[in-house]
Short mmCIF file of C-alpha atoms in Angstrom, two decimals:
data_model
loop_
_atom_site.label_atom_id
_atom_site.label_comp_id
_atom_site.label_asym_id
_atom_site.label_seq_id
_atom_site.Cartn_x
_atom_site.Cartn_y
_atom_site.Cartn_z
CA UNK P 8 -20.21 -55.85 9.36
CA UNK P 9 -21.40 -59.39 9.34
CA UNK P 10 -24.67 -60.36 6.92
CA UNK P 11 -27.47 -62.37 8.37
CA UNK P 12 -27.43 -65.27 6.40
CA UNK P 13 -30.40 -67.37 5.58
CA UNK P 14 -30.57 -70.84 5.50
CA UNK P 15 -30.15 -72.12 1.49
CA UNK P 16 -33.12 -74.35 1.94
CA UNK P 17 -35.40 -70.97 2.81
CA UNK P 18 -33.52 -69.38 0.50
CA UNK P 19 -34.39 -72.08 -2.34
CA UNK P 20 -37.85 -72.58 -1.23
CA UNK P 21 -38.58 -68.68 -1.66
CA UNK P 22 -36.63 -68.17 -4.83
CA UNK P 23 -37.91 -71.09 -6.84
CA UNK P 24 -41.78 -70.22 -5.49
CA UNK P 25 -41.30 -65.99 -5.59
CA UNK P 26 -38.95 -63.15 -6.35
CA UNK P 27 -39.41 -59.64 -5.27
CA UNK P 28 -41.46 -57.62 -7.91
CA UNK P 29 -39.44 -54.51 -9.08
CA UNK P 30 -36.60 -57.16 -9.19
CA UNK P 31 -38.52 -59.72 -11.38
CA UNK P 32 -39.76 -57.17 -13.77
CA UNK P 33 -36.05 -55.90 -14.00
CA UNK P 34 -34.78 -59.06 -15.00
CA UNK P 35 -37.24 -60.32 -16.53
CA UNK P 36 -36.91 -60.39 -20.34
CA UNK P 37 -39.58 -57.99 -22.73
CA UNK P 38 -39.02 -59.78 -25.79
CA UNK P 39 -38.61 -63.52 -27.52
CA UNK P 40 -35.16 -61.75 -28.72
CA UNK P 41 -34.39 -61.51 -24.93
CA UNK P 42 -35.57 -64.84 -23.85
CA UNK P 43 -32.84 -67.92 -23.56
CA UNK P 44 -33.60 -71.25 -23.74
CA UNK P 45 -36.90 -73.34 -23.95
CA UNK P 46 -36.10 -73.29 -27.83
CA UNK P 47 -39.14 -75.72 -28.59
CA UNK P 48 -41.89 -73.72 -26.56
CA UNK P 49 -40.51 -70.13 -28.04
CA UNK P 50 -40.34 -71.40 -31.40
CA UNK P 51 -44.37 -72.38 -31.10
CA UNK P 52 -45.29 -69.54 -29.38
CA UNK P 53 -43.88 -67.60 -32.08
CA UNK P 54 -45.32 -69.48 -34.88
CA UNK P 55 -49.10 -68.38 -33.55
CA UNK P 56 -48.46 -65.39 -32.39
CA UNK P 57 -47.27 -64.16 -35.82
CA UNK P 58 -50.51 -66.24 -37.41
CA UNK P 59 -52.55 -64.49 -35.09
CA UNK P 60 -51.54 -60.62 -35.98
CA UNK P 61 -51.57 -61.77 -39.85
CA UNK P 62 -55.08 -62.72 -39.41
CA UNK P 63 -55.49 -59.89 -36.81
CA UNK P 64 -57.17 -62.65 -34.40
CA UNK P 65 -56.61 -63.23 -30.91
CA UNK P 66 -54.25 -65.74 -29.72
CA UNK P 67 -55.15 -69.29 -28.96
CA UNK P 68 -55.33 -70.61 -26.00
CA UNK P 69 -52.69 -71.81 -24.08
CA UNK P 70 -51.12 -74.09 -21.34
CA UNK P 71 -47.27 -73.70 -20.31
CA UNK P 72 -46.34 -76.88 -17.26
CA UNK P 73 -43.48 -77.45 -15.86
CA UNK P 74 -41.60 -76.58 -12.59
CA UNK P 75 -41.65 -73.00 -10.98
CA UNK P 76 -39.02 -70.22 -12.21
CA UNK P 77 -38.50 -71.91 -15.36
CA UNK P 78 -40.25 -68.82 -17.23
CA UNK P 79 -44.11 -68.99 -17.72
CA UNK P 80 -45.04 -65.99 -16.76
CA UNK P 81 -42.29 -64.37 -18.17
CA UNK P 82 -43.53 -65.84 -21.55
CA UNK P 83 -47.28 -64.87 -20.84
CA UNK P 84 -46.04 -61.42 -20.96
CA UNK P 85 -44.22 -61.55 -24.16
CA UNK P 86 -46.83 -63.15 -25.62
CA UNK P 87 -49.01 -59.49 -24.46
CA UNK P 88 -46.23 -57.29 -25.98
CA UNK P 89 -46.04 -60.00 -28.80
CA UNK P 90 -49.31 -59.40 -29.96
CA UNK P 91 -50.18 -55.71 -28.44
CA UNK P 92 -52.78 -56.18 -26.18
CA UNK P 93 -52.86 -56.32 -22.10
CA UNK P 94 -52.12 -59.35 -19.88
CA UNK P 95 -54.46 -59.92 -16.84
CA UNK P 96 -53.28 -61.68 -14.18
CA UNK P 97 -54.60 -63.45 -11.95
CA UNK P 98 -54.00 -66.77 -9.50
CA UNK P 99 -56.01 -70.12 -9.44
CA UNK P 100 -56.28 -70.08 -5.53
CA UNK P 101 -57.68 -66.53 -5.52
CA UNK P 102 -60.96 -67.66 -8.05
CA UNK P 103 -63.17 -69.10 -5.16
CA UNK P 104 -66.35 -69.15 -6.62
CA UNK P 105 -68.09 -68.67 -10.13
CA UNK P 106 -69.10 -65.00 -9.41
CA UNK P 107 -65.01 -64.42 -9.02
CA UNK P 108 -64.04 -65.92 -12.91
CA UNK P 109 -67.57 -64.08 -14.31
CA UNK P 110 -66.06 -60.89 -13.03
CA UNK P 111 -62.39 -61.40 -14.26
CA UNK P 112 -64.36 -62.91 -17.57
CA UNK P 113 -66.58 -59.96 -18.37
CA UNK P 114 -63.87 -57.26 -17.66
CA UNK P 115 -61.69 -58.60 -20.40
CA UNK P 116 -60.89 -56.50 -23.65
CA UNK P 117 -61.06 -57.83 -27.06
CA UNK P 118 -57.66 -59.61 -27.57
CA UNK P 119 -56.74 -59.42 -23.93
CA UNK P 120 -54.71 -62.28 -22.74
CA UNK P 121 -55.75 -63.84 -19.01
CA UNK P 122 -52.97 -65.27 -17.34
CA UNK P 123 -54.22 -67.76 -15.01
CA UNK P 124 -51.05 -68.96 -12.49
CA UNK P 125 -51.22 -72.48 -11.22
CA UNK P 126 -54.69 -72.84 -12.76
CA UNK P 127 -55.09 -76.72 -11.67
CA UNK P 128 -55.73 -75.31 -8.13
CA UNK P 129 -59.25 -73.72 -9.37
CA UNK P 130 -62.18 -75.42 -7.83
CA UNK P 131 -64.14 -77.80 -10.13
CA UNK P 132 -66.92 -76.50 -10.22
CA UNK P 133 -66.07 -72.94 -11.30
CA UNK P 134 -63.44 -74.57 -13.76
CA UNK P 135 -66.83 -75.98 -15.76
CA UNK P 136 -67.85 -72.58 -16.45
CA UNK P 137 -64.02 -72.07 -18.32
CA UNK P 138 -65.26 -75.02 -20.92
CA UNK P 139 -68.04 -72.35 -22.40
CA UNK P 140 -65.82 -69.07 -21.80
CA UNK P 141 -62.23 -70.36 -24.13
CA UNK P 142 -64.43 -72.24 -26.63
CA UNK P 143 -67.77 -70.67 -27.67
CA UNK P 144 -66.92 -67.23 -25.77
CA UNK P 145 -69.75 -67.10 -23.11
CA UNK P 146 -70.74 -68.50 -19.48
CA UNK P 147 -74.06 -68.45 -18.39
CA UNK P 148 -74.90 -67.63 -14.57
CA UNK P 149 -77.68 -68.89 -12.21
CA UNK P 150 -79.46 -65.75 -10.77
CA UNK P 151 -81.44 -65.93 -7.65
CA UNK P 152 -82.77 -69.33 -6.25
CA UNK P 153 -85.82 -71.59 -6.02
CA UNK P 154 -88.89 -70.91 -8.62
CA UNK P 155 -87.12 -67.53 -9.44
CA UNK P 156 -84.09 -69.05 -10.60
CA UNK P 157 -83.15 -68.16 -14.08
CA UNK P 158 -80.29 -68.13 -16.00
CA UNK P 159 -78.50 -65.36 -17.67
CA UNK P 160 -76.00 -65.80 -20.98
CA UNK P 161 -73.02 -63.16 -20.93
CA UNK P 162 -71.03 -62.89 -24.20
CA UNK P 163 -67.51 -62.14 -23.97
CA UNK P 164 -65.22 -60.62 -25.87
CA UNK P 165 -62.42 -63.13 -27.89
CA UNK P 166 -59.69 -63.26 -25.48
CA UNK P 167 -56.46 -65.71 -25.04
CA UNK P 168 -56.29 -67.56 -22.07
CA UNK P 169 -52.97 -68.75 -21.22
CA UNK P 170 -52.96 -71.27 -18.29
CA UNK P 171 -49.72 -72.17 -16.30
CA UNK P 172 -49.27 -75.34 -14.37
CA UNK P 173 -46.77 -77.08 -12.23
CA UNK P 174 -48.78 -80.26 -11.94
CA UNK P 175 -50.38 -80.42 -15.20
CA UNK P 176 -51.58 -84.42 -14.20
CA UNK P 177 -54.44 -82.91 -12.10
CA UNK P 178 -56.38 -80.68 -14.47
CA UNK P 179 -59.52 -82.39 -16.12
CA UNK P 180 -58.85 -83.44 -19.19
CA UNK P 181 -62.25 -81.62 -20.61
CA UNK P 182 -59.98 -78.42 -19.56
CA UNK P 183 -56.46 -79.81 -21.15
CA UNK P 184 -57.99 -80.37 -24.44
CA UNK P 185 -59.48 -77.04 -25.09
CA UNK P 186 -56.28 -75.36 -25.05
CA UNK P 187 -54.57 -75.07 -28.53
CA UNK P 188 -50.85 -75.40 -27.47
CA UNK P 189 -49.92 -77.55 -23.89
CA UNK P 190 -46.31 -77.02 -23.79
CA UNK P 191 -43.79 -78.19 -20.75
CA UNK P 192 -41.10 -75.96 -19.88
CA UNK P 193 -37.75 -78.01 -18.99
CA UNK P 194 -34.98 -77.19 -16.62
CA UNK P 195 -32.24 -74.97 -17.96
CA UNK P 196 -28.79 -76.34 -18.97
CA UNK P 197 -25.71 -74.53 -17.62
CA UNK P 198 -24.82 -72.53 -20.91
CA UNK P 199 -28.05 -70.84 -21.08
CA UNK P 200 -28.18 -70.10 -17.23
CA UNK P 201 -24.54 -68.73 -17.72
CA UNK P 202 -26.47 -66.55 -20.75
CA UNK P 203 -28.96 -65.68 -18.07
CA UNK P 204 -26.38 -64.61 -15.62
CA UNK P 205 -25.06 -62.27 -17.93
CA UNK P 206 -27.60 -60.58 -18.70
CA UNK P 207 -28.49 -60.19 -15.39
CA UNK P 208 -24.93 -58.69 -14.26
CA UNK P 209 -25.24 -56.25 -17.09
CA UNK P 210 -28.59 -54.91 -16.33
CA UNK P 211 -27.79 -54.39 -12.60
CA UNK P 212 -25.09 -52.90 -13.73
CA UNK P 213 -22.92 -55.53 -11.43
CA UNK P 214 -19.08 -56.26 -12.19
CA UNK P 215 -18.71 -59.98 -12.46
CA UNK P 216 -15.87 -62.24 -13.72
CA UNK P 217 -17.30 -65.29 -16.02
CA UNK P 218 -15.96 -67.95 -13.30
CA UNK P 219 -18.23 -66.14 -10.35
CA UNK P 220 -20.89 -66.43 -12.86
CA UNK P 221 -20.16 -70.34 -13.70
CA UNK P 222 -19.87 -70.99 -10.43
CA UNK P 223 -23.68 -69.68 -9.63
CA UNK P 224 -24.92 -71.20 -12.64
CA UNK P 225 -23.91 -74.49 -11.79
CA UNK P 226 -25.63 -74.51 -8.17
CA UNK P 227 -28.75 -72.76 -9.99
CA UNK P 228 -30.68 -76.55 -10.13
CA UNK P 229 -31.54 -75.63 -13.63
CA UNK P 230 -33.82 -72.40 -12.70
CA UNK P 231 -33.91 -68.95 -14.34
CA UNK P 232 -35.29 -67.73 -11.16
CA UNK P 233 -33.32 -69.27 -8.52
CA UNK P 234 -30.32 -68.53 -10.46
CA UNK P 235 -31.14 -64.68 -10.40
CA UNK P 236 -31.80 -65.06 -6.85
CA UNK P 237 -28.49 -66.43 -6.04
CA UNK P 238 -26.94 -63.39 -8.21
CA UNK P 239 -28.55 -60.80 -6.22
CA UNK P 240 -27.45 -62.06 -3.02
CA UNK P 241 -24.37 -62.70 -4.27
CA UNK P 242 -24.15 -59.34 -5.44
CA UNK P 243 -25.17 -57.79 -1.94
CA UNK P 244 -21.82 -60.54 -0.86
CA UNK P 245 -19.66 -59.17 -2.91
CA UNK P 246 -20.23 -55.56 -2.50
CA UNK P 247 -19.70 -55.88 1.98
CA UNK P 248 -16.82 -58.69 1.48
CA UNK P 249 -14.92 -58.57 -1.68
CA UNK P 250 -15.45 -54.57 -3.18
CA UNK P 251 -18.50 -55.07 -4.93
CA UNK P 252 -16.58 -57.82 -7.89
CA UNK P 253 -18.16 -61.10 -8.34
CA UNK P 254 -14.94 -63.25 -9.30
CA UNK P 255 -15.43 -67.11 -8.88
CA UNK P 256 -13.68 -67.17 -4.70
CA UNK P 257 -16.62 -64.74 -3.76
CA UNK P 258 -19.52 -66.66 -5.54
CA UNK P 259 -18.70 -69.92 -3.71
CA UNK P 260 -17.93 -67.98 -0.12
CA UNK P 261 -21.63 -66.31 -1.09
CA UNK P 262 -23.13 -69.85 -2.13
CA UNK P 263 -21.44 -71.33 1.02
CA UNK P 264 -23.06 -68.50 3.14
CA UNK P 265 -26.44 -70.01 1.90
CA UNK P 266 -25.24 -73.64 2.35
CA UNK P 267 -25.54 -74.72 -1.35
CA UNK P 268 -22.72 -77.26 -2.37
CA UNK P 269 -21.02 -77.32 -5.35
CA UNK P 270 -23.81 -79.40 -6.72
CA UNK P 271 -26.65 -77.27 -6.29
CA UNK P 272 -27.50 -79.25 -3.27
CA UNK P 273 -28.83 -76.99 0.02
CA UNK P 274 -29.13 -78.28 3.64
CA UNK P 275 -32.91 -79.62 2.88
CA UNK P 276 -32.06 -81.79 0.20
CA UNK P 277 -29.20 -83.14 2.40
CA UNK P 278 -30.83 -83.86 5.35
CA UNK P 279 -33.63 -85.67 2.67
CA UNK P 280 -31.31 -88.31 1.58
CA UNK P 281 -29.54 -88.98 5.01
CA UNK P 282 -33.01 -89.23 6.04
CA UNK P 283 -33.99 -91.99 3.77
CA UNK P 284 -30.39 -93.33 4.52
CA UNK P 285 -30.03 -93.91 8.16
CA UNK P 286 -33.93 -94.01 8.99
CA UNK P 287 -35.42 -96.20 5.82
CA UNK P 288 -31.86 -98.08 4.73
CA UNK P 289 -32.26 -96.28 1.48
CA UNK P 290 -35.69 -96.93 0.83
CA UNK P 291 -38.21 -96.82 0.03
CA UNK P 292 -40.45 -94.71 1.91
CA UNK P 293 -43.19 -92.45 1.39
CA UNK P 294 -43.44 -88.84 1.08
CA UNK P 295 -45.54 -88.31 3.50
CA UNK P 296 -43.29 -90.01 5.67
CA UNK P 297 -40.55 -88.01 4.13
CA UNK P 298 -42.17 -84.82 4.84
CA UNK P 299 -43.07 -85.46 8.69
CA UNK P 300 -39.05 -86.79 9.20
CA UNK P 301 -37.49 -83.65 7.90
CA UNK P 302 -40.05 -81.22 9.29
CA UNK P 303 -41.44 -79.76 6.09
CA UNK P 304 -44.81 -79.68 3.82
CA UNK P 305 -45.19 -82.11 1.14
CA UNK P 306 -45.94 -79.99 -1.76
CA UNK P 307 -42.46 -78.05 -1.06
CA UNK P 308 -40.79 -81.14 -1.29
CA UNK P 309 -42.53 -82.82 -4.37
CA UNK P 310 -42.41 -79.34 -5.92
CA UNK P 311 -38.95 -77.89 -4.95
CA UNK P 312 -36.53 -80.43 -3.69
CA UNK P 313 -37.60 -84.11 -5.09
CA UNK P 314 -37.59 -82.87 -9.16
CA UNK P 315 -33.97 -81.60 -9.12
CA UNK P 316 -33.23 -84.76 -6.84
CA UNK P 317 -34.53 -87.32 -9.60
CA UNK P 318 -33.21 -85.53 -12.45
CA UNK P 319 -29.82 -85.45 -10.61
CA UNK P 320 -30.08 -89.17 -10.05
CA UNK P 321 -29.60 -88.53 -6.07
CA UNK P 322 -33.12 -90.26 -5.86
CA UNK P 323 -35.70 -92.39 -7.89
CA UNK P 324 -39.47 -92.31 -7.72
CA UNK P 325 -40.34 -95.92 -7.01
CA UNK P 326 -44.65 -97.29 -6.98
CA UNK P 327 -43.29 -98.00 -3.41
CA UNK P 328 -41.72 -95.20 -2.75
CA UNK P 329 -38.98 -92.95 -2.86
CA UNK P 330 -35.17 -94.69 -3.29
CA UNK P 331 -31.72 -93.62 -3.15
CA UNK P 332 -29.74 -94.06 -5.73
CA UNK P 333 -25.50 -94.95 -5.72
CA UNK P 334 -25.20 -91.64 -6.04
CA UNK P 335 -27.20 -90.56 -3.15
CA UNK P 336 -25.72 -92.70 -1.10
CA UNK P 337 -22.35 -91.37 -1.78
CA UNK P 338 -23.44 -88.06 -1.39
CA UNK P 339 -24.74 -88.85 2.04
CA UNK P 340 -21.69 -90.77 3.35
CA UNK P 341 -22.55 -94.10 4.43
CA UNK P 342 -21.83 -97.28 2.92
CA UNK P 343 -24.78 -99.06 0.97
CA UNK P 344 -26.30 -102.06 3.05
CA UNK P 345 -25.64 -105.55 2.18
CA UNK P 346 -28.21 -106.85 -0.88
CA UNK P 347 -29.60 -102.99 -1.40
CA UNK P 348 -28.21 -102.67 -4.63
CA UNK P 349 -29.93 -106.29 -6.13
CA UNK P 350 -33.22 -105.15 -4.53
CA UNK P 351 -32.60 -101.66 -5.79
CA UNK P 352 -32.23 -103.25 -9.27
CA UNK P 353 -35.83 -104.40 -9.07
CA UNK P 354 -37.82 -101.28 -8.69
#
């Protein structure tokens, strides 16, 4: 029987943005003794949430950046079990109005942590009434209109508020500065991905050879998240084609099924830099002008495929533009044009 395979740029897209629920919370780790890698950010969030039960306080507040699947809501969790109280959860998008956060706001519990998920998309004007809620524990609300208008003060109860970002340049700084702890979550390197993968395989209960797992890991671009994604498909692979064990011939047949190359690179990013290649003569051009040529939205590109580009060195972020590097162009196949590499030099 043949599997429908889906094309690795969808397949990146949705496993770096969202992973199916009863999955996630099966892989996902409980614990800081179950949690690999971002040494520096566990190590801190450890440090107050250990203060915080000796003083029997509430946590401080919060902010984890950094690029999806690399763990910030995992962490927002732990910190709950951490410290013994509930996590509310909740998404920037979804607060609309002021009304929304006063509701989320006054059902707290004492200690409760709110997890707010790519908080730099709240509106302004309900993120003002967040300045008064994480530092002096109230917000006050505008009742009625016109000569009736009066305003109400609602005390709430000490709570943690732990904010989580993926573009932490556009949040006010007003907002930035009230939280405790910013921390940026970086990509993963292949040993702790191969740690991930492991631990993965065992609690699926999935027979895997180390290679199949190296061989995932390294096409992973650096992401918890993706990197479990690729396992479970690759466990669905191996299980129709190869008698349900993951040995290193079946993980690249499974990766190649979802068009990732041995360097982590999917169709997408591909057609990106022969894009800029044959269209733009290596750069530099625009994203905007990116996103229209390859027929996708901007924010998936500056958010999914350009950060693993860069840090790659496929591409660089010029004030121009974006550029190819000498290794995108040898990726891409085509031979650099006469005098790119001196004007390259001057970006």
């Amino acid at each position: 029987m043949d599997i429908p395979a889906q094309n690795g740029a969808e397949f990146l897209r949705s496993a770096s943005q969202q992973e199916p629920l009863e999955q996630a919370n099966k892989l996902r780790p409980g614990d800081f003794s179950s949690f690999t890698g971002q040494r520096k950010t566990v190590e801190r969030l450890q440090v107050m949430a250990s203060a915080a039960r000796s003083r029997g306080d509430s946590l401080n507040h919060v902010l984890l950046s950094g690029p999806p699947g690399l763990g910030k809501t995992t962490l927002a969790h732990i910190l709950g079990t951490e410290m013994g109280v509930g996590v509310r959860v909740i998404s920037g998008p979804v607060i609309d109005k002021p009304s929304d956060l006063a509701g989320v706001l006054t059902s707290l519990e004492e200690g409760e942590i709110l997890f707010i998920d790519e908080i730099h998309r709240i509106p302004k004007t309900v993120e003002e009434y967040l300045y008064t809620a994480i530092e002096d524990f109230y917000i006050d609300i505008l009742i009625d209109q016109g000569p009736n208008a009066r305003t109400v003060r609602l005390s709430l109860p000490r709570f943690c508020l732990v904010g989580a970002t993926t573009r932490v340049g556009l949040l006010t700084a007003p907002l930035r500065n009230r939280f405790t702890l910013q921390s940026r979550l970086e990509y993963y390197d292949q040993r702790d991905l191969l740690t991930i993968a492991e631990r993965s395989c065992l609690l699926l209960e999935m027979e895997a050879e180390k290679e199949g797992l190296l061989e995932i890991s390294s096409r992973a671009r650096g992401t918890p998240r993706i990197l479990n994604n690729l396992i479970l498909f690759a466990r669905d692979f191996a299980q129709e084609r190869s008698g349900g064990v993951l040995d290193r011939k079946t993980a690249a047949a499974a990766l190649e099924m979802l068009e990732i190359d041995s360097n982590g690179l999917d169709e997408m990013d591909k057609r990106l830099l022969r894009f800029i290649a044959e269209n733009y003569r290596g750069g530099p051009v625009g994203l905007k002008s990116l996103a229209v040529g390859v027929g996708e939205e901007v924010q998936t590109l500056e958010d999914v495929h350009e950060p693993y580009l860069i840090q790659e060195g496929y591409l660089q972020r010029t004030a121009q533009g974006r550029v190819l590097t000498d290794k995108g162009w040898q990726t891409v196949g085509l031979p650099m044009p006469d005098g790119f590499q001196e004007q390259f030099k001057s970006y």
